[in-house]
PDB file of C-alpha atoms in Angstrom:
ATOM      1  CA  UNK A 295      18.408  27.280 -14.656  1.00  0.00           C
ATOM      2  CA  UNK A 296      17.074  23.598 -13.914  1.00  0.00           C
ATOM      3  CA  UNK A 297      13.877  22.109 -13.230  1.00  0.00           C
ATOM      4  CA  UNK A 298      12.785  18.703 -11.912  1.00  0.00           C
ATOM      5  CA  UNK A 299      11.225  16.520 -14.202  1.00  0.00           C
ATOM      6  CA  UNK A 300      10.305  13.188 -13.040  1.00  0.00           C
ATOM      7  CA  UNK A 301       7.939  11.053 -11.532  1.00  0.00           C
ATOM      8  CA  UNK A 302       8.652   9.140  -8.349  1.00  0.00           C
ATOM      9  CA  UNK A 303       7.569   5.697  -6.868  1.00  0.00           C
ATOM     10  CA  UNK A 304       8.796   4.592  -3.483  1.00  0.00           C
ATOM     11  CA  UNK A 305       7.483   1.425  -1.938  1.00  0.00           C
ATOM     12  CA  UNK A 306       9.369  -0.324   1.172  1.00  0.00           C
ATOM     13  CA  UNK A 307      12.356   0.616   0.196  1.00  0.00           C
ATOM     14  CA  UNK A 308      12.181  -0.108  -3.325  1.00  0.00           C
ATOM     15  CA  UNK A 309      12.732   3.338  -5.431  1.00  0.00           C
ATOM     16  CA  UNK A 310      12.233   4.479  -9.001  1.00  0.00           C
ATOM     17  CA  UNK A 311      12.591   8.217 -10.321  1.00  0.00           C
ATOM     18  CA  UNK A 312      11.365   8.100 -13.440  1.00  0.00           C
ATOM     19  CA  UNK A 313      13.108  10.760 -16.203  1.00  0.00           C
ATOM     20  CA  UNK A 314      12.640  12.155 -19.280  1.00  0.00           C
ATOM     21  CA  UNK A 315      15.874   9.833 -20.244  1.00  0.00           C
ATOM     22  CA  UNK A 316      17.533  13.279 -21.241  1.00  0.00           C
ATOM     23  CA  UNK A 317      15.069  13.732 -24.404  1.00  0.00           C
ATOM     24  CA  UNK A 318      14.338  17.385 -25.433  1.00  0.00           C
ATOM     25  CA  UNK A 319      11.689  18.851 -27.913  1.00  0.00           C
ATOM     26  CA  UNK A 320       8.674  17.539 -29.081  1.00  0.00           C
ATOM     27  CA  UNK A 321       9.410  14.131 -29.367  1.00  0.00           C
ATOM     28  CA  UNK A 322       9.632  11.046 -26.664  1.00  0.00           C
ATOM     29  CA  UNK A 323      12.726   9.369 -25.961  1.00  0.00           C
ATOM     30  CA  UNK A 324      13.755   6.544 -28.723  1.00  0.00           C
ATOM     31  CA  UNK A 325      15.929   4.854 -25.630  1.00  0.00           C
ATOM     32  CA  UNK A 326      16.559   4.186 -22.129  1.00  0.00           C
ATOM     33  CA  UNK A 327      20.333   3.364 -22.855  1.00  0.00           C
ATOM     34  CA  UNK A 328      21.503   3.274 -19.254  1.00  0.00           C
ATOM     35  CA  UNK A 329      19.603   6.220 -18.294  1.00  0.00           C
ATOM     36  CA  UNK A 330      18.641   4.022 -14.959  1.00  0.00           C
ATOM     37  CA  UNK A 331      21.929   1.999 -14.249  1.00  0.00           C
ATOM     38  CA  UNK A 332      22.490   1.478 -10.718  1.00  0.00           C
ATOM     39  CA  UNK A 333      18.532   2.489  -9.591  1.00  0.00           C
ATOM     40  CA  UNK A 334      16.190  -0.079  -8.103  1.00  0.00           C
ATOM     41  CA  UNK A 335      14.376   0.101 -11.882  1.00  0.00           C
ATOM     42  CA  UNK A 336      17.328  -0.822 -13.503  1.00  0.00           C
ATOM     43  CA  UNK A 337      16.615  -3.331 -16.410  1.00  0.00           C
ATOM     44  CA  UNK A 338      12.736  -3.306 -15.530  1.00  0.00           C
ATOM     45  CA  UNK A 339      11.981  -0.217 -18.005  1.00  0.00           C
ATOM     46  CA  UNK A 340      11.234  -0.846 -21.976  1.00  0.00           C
ATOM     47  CA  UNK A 341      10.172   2.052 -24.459  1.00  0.00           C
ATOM     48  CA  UNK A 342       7.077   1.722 -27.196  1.00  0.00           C
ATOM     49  CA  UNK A 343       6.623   4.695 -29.029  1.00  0.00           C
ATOM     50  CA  UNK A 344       7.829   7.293 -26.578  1.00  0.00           C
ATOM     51  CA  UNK A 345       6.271   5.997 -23.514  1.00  0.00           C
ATOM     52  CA  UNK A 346       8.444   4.063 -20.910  1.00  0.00           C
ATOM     53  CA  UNK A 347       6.807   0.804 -19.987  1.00  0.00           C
ATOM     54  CA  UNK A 348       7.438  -0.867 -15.927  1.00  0.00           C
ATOM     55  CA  UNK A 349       6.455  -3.851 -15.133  1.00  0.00           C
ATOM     56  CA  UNK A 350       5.524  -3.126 -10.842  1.00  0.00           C
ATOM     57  CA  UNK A 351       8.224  -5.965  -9.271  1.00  0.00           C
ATOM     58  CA  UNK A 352       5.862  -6.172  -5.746  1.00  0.00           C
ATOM     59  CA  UNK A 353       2.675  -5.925  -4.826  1.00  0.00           C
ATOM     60  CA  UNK A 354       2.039  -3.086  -2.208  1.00  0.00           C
ATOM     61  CA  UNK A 355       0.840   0.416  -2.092  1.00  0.00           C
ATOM     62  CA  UNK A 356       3.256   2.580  -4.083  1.00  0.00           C
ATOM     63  CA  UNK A 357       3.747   6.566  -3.002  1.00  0.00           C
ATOM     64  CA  UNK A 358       3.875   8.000  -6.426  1.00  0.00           C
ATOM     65  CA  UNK A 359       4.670  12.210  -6.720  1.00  0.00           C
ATOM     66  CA  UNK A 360       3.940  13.106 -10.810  1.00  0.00           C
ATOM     67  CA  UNK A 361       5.942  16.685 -11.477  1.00  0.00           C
ATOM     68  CA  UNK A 362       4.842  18.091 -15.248  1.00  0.00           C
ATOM     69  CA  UNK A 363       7.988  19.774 -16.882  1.00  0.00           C
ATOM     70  CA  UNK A 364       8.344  24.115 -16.486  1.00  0.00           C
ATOM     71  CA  UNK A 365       7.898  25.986 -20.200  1.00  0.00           C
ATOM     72  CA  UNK A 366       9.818  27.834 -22.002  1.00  0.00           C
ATOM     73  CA  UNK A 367      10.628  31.349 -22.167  1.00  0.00           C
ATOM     74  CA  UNK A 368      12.428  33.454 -24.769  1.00  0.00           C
ATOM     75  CA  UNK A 369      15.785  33.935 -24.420  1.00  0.00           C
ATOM     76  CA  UNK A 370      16.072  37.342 -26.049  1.00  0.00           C
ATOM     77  CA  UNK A 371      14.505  39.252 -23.563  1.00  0.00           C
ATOM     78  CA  UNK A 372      15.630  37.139 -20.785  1.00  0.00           C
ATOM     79  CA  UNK A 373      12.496  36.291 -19.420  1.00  0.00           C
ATOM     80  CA  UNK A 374      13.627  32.911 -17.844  1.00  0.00           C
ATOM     81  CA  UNK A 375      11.896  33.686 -14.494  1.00  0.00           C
ATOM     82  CA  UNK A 376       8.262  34.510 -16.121  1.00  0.00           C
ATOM     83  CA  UNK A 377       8.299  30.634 -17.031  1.00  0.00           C
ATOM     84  CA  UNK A 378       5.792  28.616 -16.446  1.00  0.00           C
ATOM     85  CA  UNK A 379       6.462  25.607 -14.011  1.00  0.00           C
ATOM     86  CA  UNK A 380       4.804  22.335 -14.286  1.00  0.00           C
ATOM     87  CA  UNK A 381       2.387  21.101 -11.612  1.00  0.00           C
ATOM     88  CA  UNK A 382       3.641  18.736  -8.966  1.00  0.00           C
ATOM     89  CA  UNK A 383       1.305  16.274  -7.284  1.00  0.00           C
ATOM     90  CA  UNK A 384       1.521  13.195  -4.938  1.00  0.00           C
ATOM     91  CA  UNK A 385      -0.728  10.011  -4.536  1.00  0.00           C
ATOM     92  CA  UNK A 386      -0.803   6.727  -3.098  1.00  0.00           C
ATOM     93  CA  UNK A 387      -1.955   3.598  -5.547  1.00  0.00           C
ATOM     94  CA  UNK A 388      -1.978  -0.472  -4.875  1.00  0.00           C
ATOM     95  CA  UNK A 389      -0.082  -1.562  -7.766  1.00  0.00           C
ATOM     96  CA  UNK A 390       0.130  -5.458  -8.113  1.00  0.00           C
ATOM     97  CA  UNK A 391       3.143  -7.487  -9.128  1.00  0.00           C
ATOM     98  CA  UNK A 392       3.261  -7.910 -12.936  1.00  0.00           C
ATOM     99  CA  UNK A 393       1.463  -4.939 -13.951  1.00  0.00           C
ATOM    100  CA  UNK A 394       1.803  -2.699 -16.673  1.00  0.00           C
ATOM    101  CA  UNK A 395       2.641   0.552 -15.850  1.00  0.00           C
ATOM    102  CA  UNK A 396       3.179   2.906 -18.853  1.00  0.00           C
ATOM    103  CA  UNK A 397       4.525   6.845 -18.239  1.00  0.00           C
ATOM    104  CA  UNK A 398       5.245   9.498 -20.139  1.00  0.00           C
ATOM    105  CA  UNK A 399       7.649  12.436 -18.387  1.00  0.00           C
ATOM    106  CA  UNK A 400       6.940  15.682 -19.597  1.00  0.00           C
ATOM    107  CA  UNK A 401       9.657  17.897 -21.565  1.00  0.00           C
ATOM    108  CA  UNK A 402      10.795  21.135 -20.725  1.00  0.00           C
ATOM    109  CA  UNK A 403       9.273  24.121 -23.680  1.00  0.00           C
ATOM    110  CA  UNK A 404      11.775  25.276 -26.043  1.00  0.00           C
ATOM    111  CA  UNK A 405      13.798  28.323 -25.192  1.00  0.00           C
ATOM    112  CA  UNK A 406      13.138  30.885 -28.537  1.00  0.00           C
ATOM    113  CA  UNK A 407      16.125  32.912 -29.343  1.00  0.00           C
ATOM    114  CA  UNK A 408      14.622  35.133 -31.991  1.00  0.00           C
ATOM    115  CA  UNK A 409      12.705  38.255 -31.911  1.00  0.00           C
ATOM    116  CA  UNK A 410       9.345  38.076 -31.497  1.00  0.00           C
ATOM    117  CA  UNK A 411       9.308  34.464 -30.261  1.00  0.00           C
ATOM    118  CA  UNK A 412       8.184  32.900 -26.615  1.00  0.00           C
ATOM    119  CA  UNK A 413       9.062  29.644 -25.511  1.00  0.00           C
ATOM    120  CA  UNK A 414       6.948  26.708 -25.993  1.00  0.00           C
ATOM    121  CA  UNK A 415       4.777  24.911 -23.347  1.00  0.00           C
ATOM    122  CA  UNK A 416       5.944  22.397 -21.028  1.00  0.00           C
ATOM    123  CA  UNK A 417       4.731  18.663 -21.284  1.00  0.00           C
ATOM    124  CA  UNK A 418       2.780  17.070 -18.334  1.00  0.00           C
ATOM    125  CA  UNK A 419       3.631  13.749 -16.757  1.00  0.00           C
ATOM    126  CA  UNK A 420       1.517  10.677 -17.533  1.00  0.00           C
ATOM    127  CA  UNK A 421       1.202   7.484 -15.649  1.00  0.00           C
ATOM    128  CA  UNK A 422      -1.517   4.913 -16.943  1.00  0.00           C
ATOM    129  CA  UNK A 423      -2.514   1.880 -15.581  1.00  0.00           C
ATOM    130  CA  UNK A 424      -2.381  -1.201 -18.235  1.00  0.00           C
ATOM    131  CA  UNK A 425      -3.482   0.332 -21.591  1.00  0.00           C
ATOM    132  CA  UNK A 426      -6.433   3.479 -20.231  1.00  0.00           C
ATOM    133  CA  UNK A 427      -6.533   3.853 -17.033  1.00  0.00           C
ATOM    134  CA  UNK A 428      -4.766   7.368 -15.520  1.00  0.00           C
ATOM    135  CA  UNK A 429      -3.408   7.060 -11.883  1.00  0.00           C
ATOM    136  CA  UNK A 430      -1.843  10.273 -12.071  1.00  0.00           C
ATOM    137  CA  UNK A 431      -1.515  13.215 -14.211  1.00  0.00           C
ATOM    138  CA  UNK A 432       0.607  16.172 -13.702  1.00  0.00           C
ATOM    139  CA  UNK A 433       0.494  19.190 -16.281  1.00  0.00           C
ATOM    140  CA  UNK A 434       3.029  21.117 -18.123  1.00  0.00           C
TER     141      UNK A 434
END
């Protein structure tokens, strides 16, 4: 079973789904490879440390919807549907041309396979304006 993890900006038709670049576990992705080839955000997304760094290409209002990523569950007792699913929320921001945008798309929780074991949490979706300031948050 899937779940969506991403975040989404739309502006005049200029559109960027933002993933988790395929990363699992507790670590962030080490690169975007060509995770975005052929996407309106191609070539505009760098990585420091984890977090995926976008430089906004227009100035405008920007529709962004945050989605955090669903937990785990343990696979022994095939409990995939008592999972927890991530939170999902939509805003509208002005974002200005040359800005920093930094974002961080939660993970999906590990799936446990021995006894005893339950899956871990899922990671919420970050997106910060410049260096501190949240837009949007979405939990795991």
């Amino acid at each position: 079973m899937s779940f969506r993890l991403f975040l989404f900006l739309n502006y005049l038709g200029f559109n960027a789904t933002f993933t988790n670049l395929g990363t699992s576990g507790s670590d962030g992705p080490k690169s975007v490879d060509s995770h975005y080839a052929g996407q309106d955000h191609e070539g505009q997304v760098t990585l420091s440390n984890g977090i995926q760094q976008w430089t906004v290409p227009y100035t405008g209002q920007y529709r962004i919807e945050a989605v955090g990523a669903a937990g785990g569950y343990s696979k022994k007792h095939n409990d995939s549907q008592y999972r927890g699913r991530g939170a999902r929320i939509v805003g509208t921001f002005n974002l200005s041309k040359n800005e920093l945008i930094q974002i961080i798309v939660g993970q999906e929780g590990a799936v446990r396979t021995q006894n005893g074991s339950s899956g871990g949490g899922g990671g919420g979706t970050f997106v910060v304006r410049g260096s501190n300031t949240s837009l949007i948050v979405a939990g795991g």
